[in-house]
Coordinates of C-alpha atoms in Angstrom, one line a residue:
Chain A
X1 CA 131.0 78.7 -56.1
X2 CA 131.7 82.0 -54.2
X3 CA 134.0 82.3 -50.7
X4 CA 131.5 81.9 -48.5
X5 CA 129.8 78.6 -49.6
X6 CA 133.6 77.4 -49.7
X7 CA 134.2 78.1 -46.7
X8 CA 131.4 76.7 -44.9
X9 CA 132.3 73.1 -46.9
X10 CA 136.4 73.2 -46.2
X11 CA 136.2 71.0 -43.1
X12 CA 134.2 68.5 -44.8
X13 CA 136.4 68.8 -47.9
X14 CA 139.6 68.7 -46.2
X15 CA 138.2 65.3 -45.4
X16 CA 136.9 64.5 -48.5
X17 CA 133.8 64.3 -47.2
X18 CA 132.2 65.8 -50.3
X19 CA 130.5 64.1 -53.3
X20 CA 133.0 64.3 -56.2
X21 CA 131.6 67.1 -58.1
X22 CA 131.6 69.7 -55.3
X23 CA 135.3 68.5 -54.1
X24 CA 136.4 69.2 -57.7
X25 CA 134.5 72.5 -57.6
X26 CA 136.0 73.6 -54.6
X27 CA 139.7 72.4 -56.0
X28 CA 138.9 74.7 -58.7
X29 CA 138.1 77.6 -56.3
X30 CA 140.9 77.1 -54.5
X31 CA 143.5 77.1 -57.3
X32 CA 142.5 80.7 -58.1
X33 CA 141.6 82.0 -54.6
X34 CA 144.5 83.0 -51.7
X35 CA 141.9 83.5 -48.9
X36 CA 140.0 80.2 -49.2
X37 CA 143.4 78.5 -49.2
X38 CA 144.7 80.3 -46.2
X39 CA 141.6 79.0 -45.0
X40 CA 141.6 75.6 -45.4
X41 CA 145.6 75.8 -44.3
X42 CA 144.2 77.1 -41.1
X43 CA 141.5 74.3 -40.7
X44 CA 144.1 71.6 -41.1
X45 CA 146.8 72.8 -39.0
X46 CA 144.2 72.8 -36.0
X47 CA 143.0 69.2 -36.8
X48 CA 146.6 68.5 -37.2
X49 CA 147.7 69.7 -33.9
X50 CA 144.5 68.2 -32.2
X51 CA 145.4 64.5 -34.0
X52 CA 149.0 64.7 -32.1
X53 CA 148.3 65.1 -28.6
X54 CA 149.1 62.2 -26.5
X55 CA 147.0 60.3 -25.0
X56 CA 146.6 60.0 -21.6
X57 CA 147.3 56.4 -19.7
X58 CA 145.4 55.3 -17.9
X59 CA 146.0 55.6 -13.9
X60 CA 147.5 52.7 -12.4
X61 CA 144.6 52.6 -9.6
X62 CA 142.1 52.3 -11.9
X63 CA 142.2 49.1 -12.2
X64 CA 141.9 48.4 -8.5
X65 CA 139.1 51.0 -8.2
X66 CA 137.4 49.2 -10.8
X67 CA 137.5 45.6 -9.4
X68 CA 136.3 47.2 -6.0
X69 CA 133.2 49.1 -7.3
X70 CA 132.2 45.7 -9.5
X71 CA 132.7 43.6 -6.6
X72 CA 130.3 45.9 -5.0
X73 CA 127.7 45.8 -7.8
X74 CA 128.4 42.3 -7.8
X75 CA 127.4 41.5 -3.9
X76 CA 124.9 44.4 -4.1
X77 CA 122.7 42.4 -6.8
X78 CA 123.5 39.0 -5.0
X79 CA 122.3 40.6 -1.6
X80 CA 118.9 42.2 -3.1
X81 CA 118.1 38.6 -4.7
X82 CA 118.2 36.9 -2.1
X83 CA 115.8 39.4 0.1
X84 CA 113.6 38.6 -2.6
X85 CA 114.2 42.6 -3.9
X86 CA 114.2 43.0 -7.8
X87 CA 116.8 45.4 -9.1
X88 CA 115.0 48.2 -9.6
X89 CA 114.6 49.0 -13.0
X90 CA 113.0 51.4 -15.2
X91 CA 110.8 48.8 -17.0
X92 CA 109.2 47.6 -14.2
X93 CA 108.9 51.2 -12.8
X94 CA 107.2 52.3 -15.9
X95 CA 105.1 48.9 -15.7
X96 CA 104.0 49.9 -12.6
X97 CA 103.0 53.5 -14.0
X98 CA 100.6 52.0 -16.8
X99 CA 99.0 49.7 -14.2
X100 CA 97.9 52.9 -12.2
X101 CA 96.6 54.7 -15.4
X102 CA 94.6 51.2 -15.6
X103 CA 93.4 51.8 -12.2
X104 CA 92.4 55.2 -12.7
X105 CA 90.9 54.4 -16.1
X106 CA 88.8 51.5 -14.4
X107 CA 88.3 53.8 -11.3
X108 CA 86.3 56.4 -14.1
X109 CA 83.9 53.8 -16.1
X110 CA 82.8 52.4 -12.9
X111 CA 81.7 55.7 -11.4
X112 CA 80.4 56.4 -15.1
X113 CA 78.4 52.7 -14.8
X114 CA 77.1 53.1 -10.9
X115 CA 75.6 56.6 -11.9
X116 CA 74.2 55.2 -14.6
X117 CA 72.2 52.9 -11.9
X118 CA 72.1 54.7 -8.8
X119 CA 73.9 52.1 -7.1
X120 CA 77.5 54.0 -6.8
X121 CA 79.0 54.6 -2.9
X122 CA 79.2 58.2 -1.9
X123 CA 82.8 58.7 -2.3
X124 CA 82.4 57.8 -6.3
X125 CA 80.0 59.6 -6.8
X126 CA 81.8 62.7 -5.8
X127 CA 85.4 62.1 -6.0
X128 CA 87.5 64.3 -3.1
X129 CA 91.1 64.8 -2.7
X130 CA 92.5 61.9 -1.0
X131 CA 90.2 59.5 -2.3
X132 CA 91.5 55.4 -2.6
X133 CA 90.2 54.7 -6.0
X134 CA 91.0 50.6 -6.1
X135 CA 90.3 48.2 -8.6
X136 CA 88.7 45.5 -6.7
X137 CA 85.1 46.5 -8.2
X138 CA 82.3 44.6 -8.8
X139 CA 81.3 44.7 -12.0
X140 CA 78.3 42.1 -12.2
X141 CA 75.9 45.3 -13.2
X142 CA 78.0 47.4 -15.2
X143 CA 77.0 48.0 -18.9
X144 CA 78.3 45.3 -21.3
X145 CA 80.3 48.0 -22.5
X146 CA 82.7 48.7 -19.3
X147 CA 82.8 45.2 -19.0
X148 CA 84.3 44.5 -21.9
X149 CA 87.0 46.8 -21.2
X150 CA 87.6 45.5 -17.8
X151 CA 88.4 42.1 -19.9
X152 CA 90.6 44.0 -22.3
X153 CA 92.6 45.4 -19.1
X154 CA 92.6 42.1 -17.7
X155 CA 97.0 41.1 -18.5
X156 CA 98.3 44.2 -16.0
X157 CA 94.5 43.5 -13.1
X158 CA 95.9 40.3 -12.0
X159 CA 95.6 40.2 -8.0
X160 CA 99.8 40.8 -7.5
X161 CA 99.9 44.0 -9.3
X162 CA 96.8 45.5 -7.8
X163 CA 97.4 48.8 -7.2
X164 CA 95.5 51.3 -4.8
X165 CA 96.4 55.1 -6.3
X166 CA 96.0 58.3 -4.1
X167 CA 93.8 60.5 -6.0
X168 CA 94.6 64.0 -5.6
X169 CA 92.2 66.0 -8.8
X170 CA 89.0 67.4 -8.1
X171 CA 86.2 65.5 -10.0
X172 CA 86.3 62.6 -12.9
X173 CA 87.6 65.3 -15.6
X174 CA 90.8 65.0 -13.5
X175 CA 91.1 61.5 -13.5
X176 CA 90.4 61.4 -17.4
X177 CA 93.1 63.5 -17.5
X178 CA 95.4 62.3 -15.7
X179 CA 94.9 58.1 -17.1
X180 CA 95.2 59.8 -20.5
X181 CA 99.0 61.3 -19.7
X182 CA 100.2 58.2 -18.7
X183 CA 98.9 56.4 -21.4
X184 CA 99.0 58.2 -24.5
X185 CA 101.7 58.1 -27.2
X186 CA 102.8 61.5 -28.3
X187 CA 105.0 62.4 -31.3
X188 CA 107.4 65.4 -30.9
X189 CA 104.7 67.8 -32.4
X190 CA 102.3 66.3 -30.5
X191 CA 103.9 67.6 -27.3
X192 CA 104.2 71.5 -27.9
X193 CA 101.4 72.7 -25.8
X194 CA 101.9 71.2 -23.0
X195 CA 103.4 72.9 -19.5
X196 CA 106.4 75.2 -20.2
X197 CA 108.5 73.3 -18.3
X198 CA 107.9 69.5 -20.2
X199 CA 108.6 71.1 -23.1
X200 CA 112.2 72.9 -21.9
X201 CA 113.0 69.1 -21.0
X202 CA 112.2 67.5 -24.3
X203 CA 114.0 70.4 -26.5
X204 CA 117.1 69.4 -24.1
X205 CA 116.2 66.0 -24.9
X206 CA 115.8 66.4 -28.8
X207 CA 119.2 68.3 -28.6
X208 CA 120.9 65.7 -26.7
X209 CA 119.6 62.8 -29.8
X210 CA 119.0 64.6 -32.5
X211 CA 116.3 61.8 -33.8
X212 CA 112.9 61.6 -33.7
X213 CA 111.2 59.9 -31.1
X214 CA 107.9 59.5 -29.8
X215 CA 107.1 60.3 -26.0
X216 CA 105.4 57.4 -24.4
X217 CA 105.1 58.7 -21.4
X218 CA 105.6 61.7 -19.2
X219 CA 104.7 63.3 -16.0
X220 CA 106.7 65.0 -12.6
X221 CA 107.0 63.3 -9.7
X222 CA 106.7 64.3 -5.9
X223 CA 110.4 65.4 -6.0
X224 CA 110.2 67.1 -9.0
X225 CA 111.9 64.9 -11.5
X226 CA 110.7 64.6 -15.1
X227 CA 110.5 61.4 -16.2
X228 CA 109.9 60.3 -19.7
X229 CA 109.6 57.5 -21.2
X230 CA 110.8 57.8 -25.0
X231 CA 110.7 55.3 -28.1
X232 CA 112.9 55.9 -31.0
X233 CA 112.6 53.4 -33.9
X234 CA 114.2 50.6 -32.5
X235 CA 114.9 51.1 -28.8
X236 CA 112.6 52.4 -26.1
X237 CA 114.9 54.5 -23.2
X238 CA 113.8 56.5 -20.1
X239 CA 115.0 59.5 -19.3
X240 CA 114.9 61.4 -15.8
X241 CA 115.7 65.1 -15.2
X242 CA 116.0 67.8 -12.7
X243 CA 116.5 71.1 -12.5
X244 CA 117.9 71.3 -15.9
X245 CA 119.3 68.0 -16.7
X246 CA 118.1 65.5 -18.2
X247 CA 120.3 61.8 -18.1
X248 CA 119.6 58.0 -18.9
X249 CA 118.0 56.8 -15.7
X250 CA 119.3 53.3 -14.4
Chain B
X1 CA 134.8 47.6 -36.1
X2 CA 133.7 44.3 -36.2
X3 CA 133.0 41.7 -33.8
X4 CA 135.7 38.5 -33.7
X5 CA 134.7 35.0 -33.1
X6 CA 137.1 35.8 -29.4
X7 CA 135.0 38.6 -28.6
X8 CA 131.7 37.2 -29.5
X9 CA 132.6 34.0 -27.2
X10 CA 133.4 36.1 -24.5
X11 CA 130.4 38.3 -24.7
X12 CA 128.3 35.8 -24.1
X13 CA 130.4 34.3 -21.2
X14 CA 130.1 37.5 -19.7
X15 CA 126.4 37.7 -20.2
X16 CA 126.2 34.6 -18.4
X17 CA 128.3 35.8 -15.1
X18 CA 131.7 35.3 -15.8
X19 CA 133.5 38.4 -14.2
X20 CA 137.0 37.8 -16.1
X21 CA 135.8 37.9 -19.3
X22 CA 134.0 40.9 -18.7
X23 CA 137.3 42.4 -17.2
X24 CA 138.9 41.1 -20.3
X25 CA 136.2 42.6 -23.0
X26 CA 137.0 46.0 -21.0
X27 CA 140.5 46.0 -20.7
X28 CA 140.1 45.7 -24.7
X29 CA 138.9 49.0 -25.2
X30 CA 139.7 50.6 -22.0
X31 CA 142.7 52.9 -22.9
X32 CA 141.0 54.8 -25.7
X33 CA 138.1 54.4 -23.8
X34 CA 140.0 56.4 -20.7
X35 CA 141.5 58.8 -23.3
X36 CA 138.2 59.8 -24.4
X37 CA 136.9 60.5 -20.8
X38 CA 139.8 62.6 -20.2
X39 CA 139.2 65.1 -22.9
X40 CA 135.3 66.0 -22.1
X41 CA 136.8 66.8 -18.2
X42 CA 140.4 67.2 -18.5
X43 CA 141.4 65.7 -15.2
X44 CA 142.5 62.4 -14.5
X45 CA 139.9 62.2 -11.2
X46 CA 136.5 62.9 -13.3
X47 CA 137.6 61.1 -16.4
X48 CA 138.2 57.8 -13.7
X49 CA 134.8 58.5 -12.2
X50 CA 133.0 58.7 -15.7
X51 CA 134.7 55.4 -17.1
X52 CA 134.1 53.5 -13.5
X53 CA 130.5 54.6 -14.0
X54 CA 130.2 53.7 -17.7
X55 CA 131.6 50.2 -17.1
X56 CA 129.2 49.6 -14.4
X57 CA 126.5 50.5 -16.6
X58 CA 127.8 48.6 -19.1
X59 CA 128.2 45.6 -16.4
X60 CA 124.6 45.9 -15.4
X61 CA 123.2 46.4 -19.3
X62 CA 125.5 43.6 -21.0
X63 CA 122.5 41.7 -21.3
X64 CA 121.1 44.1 -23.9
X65 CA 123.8 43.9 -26.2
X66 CA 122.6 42.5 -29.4
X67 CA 126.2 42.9 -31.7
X68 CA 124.4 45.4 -33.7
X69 CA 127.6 47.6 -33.7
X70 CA 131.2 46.2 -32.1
X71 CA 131.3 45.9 -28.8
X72 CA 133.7 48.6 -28.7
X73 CA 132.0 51.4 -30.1
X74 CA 129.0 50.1 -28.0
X75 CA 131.6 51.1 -25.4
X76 CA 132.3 54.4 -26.4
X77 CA 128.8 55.2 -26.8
X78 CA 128.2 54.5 -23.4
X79 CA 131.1 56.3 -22.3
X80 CA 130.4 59.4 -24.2
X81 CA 126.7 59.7 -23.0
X82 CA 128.1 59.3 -19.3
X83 CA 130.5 62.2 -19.7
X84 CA 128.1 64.5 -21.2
X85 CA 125.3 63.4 -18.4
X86 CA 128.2 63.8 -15.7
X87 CA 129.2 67.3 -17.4
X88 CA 125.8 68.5 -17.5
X89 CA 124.9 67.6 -13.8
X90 CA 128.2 69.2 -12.6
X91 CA 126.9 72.3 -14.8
X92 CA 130.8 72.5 -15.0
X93 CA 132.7 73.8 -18.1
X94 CA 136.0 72.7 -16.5
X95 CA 138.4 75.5 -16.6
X96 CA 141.3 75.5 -18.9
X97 CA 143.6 75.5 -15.4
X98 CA 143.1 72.2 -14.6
X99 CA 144.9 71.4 -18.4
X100 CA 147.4 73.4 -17.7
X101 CA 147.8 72.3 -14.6
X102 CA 148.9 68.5 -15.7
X103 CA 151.0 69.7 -17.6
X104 CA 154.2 68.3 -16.6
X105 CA 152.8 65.9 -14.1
X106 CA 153.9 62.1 -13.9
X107 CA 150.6 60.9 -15.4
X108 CA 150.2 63.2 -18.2
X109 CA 152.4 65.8 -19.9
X110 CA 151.7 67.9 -22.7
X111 CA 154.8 67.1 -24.6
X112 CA 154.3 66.4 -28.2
X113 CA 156.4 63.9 -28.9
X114 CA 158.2 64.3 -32.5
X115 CA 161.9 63.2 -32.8
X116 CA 162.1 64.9 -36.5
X117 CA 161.2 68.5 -34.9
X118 CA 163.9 70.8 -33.9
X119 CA 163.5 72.1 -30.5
X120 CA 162.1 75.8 -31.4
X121 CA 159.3 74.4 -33.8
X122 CA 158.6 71.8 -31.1
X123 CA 157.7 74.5 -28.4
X124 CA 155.8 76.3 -31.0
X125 CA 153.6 73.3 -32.0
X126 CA 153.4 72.9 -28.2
X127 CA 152.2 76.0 -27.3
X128 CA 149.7 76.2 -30.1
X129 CA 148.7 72.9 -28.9
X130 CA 147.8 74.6 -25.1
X131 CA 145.8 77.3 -26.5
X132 CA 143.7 75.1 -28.8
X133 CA 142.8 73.0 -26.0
X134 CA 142.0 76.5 -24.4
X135 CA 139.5 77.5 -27.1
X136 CA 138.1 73.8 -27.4
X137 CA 136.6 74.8 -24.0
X138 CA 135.1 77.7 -25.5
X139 CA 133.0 75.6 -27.7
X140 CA 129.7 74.3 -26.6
X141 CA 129.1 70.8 -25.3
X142 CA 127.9 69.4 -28.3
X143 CA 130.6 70.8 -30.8
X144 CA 133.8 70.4 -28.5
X145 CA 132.6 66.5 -28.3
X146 CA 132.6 66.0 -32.2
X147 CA 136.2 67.7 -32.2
X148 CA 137.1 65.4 -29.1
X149 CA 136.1 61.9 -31.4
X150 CA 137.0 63.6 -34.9
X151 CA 140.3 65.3 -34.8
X152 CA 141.4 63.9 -31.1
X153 CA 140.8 60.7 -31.2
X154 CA 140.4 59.8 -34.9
X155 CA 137.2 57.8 -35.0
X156 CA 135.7 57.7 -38.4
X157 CA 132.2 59.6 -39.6
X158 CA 131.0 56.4 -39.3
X159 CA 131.9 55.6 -35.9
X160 CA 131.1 58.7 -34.5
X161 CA 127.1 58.5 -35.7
X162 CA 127.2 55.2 -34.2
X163 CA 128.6 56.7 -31.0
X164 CA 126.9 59.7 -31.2
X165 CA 123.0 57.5 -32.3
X166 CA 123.4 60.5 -35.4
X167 CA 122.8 59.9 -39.4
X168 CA 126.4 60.7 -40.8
X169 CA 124.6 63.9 -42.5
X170 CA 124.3 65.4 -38.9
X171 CA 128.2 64.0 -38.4
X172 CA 129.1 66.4 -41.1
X173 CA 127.5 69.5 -40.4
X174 CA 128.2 69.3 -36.6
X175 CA 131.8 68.3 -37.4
X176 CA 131.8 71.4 -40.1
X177 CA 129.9 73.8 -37.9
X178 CA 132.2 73.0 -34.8
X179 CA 135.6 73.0 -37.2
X180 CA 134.6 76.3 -38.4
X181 CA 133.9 77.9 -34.9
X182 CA 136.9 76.4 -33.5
X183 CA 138.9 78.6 -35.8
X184 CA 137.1 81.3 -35.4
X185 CA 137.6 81.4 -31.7
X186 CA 140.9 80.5 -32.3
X187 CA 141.5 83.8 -34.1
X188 CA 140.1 86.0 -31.9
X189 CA 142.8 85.7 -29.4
X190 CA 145.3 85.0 -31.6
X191 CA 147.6 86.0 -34.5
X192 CA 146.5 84.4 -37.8
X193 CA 148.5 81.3 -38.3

């Protein structure tokens, strides 16, 4: 084994971090080599010298300020319950995210049904910016086809989570496109290609977990924040960003 | 770090609204837990404002909690990811001043406390202390944090991937890669050892 491989293994060795063979190996070295054990000497001093700093205690106000800010949480989710306010939370918010790809999804094989009869309104016909696309449809002539998936959507159509979208694209390719980001899963792979700037967010992400994940969702809202919505094996988080940052949203 | 019969009990109080056993399971782990914050910001005001805002998360998430690691390093993990997020919006790599600055303050003080040391090898080891906390800042993020729960507060390889969400193989070669450029820096403003 020469210096340099040595080297680059002494922190894990001065552990014993190593299997058996190479910690032998680099015993070896070291018995016959000055500058590897200087070294190593080095390395352990430093963690040494970290290990011994005190530890800080921990302010007396803490304590205090704790109780206060949890009392606060406290009263705060007491005082949105009973107005009837749900905590806001990200699975809900996301929930509410897949119902509008629904929409839009819905929105598209109706126009794509109604052409197919001549009986579509104007405004679906030719889609404009600003456009209410809305679920309430009916369906009685559609193609057995689009039927069917209107009774596949049917869990996230019920009448309380209706959902009217503002349509801002320029023609049904748009809305395709758009139903299709919110819905897809995409691997890590999967993703390179899209817009510069979704990718800078999930390299900070990647760096930040260092697993693999799969991006279930992604897209920038109104005030610029990147939201994703990532799975790892076992855990599903969502993450919000701007202007550089990326954190666990609430 | 495993979960006691105590703990488990009073988990599941506090998942059912009890506010003092919450308190209680946080008082637990709240020193090292404090400790920790301290060293990604190195002032006592930030590293309050992390762990207030990591025990409100954790407050808020309890419910989540499924015992698949202890309670206390679910604890850490929470408090580690808050300090990176909070370091990362603040864009801040908080100047070696503010250590320095404690030094000698009621709350915290530098001194390395060894009775066996005589008094010229204790200002030695303190001073070499300072500037290693001075080149820990030099690292990045990622690498001054393994340092922080390796050599400063002592949690095991195991710990730290389940702090960290890492395999232990990426435990190693961060903790090698940031021990390595820790000396490195170390020497570059400094006489060899």
């Amino acid at each position: 084994m020469d210096c340099k491989k040595v080297k680059e293994q002494l922190p894990l060795y001065m552990d014993e971090q190593l299997d058996e063979k190479a910690q032998e190996e680099i015993r070896a070295h070291l018995d016959s080599c000055d500058d590897c054990q200087l070294v190593l000497h080095q390395l352990c001093k430093m963690a040494d010298h970290l290990g011994q700093i005190p530890h800080p205690e921990i302010p007396k106000e803490f304590s205090l300020r704790f109780r206060r800010a949890l009392k606060e949480e406290i009263l705060l989710g007491q005082k949105e319950s009973l107005e009837g306010h749900e905590v806001k939370s990200s699975s809900r918010w996301w929930k509410r995210w897949s119902v509008v790809a629904a929409v839009f999804l819905v929105g598209i094989l109706s126009i794509y049904g109604f052409n197919q009869d001549n009986g579509v309104p104007e405004q679906f016909n030719n889609p404009q910016q600003g456009t209410i696309l809305s679920i309430e449809r009916d369906l009685g002539e559609l193609p057995e086809e689009e039927v069917r998936i209107k009774e596949g959507s049917q869990p996230s159509m019920k009448d309380t989570e209706r959902e009217e979208v503002d349509f801002a694209g320029e023609n049904s390719d748009d809305l395709f496109a758009m139903a299709g980001t919110m819905n897809e899963e995409k691997t890590w792979q999967e993703v390179q290609g899209t817009p510069e700037e979704e990718i800078y967010y999930l390299e900070v992400l990647q760096q930040r977990e260092n697993r693999n994940f799969v991006v279930k969702n992604s897209f920038k809202d109104e005030e610029e924040t990147w939201h994703f919505l990532i799975r790892f094996e076992e855990e599903t988080l969502s993450y919000e960003g701007k202007d550089g940052e990326i954190w666990i949203s609430e | 770090m495993t979960i006691t019969k105590e703990e488990s009990i009073r988990i599941e109080k506090a998942k059912q609204g009890s506010e003092s056993d919450f308190e209680a399971l946080i008082l637990s782990c709240q020193g090292k837990a404090y400790s920790m914050a301290y060293r990604y910001f190195n002032n006592p005001e930030d590293a309050m404002d992390a762990l207030q805002e990591s025990f409100l998360k954790i407050y808020r998430s309890l419910h989540t909690f499924k015992g698949e690691s202890s309670f206390q390093t679910w604890v850490y993990r929470i408090v580690a990811n808050t300090c990176c997020d909070m370091l990362r919006k603040k864009k801040a790599r908080i100047s070696t001043e503010s250590f320095i600055k404690y030094d000698g303050e009621e709350e915290y003080t530098l001194d390395v406390v060894d009775q066996e040391k005589g008094p010229e090898e204790w200002l030695e080891q303190q001073e070499m202390t300072k500037y290693l906390m001075v080149c820990l800042e030099k690292l990045p993020l990622e690498q001054k944090e393994i340092i922080i729960l390796r050599d400063i507060q002592g949690f095991s390889y195991e710990e730290i991937s389940e702090i960290l969400s890492i395999h232990v193989g990426t435990v190693k070669s961060r903790i090698s890669r940031s021990r390595l450029k820790l000396r490195e820096i170390y020497l570059k403003g400094r006489e060899p050892f």
